[in-house]
PDB file of C-alpha atoms in Angstrom:
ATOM      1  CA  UNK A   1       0.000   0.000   0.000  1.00  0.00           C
ATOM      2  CA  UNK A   2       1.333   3.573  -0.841  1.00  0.00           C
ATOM      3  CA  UNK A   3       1.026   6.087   1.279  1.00  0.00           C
ATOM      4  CA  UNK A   4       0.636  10.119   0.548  1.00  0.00           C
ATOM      5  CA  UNK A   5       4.581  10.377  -0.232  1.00  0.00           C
ATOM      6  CA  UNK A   6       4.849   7.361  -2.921  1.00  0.00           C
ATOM      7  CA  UNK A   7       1.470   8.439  -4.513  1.00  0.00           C
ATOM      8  CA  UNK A   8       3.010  11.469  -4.975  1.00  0.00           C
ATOM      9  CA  UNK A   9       6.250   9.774  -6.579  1.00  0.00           C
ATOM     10  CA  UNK A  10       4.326   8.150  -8.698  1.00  0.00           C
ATOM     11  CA  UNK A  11       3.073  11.294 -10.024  1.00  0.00           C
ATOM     12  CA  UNK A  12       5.891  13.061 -10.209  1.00  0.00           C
ATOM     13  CA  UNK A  13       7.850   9.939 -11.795  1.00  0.00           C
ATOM     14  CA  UNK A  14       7.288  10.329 -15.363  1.00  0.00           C
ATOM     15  CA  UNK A  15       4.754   8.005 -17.284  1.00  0.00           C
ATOM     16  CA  UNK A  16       4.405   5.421 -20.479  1.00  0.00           C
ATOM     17  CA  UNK A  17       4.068   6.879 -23.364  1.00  0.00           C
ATOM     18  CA  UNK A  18       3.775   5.622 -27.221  1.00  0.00           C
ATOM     19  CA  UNK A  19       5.474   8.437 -28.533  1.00  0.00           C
ATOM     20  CA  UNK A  20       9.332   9.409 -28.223  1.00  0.00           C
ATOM     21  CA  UNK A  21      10.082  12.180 -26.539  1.00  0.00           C
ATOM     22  CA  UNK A  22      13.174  14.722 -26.478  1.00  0.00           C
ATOM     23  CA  UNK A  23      12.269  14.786 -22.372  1.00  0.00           C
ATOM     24  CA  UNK A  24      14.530  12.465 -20.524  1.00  0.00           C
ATOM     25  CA  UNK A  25      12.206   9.886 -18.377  1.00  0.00           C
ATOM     26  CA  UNK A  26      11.948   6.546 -16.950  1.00  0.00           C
ATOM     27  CA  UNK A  27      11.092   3.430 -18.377  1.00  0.00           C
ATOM     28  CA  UNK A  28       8.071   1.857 -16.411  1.00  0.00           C
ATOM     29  CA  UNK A  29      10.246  -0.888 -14.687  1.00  0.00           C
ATOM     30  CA  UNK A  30      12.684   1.627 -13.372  1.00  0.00           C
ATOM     31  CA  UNK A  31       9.860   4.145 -11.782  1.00  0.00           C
ATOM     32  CA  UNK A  32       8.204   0.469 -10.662  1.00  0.00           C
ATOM     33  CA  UNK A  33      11.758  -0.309  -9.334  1.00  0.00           C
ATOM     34  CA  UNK A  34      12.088   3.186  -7.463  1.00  0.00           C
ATOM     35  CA  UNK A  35       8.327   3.075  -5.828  1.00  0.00           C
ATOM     36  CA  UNK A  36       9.302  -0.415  -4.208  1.00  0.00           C
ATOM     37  CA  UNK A  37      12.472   1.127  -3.252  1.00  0.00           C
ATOM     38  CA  UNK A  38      10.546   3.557  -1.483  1.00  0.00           C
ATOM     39  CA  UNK A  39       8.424   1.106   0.037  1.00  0.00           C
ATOM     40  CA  UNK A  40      11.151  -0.488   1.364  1.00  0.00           C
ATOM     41  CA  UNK A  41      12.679   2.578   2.871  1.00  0.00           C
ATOM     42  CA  UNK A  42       9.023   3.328   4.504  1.00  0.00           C
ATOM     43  CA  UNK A  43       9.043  -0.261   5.668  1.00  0.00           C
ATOM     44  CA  UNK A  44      12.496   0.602   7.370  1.00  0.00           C
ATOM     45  CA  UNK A  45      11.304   3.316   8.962  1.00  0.00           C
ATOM     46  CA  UNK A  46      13.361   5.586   6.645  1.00  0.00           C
ATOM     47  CA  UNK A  47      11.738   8.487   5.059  1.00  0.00           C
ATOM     48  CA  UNK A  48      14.490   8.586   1.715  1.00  0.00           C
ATOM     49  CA  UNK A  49      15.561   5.902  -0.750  1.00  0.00           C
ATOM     50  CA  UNK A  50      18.634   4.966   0.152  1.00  0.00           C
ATOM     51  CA  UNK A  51      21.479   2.905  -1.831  1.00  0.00           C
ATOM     52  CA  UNK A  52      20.606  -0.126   0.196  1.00  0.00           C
ATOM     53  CA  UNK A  53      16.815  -0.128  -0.878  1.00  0.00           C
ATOM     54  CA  UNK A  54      17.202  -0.075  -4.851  1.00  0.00           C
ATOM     55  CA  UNK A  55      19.450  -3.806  -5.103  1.00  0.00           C
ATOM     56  CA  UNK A  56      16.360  -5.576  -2.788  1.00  0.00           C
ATOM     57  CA  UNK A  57      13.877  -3.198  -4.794  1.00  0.00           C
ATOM     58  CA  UNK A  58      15.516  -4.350  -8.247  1.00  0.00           C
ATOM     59  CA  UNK A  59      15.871  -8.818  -6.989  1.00  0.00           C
ATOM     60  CA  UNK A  60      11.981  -8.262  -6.014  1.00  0.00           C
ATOM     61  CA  UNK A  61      11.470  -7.016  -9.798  1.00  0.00           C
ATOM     62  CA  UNK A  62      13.685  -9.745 -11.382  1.00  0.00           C
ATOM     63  CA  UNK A  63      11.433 -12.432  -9.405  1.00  0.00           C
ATOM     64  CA  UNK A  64       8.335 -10.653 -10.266  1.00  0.00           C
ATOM     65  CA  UNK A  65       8.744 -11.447 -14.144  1.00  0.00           C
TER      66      UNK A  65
END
């Protein structure tokens, strides 16, 4: 469940699109990799991603697919 802070990552994060863009943004695994990082780090009790969070954020994506 996200709270108020990963809701609003997810917004700010930037979406899928069909058609290339000169803007730099995400792919949708990486901004689905970052939100679990941050739900680890909230699951921590840590208010900020931190280095440690995006490797366990990144194995729980690889055993996802």
């Amino acid at each position: 469940m996200r709270d108020g802070k990963g809701k609003r990552i997810a917004e700010i994060l930037p979406g899928e699109s069909a058609t290339p863009s000169a803007e730099r943004s995400l792919t949708p695994a990486a901004k689905r990799v970052l939100l679990q990082a941050y739900e680890r780090s909230q699951a921590a009790g840590v208010s900020c991603i931190g280095p440690e969070h995006i490797p366990g954020a990144l194995l729980d994506a690889q055993v996802a697919e």
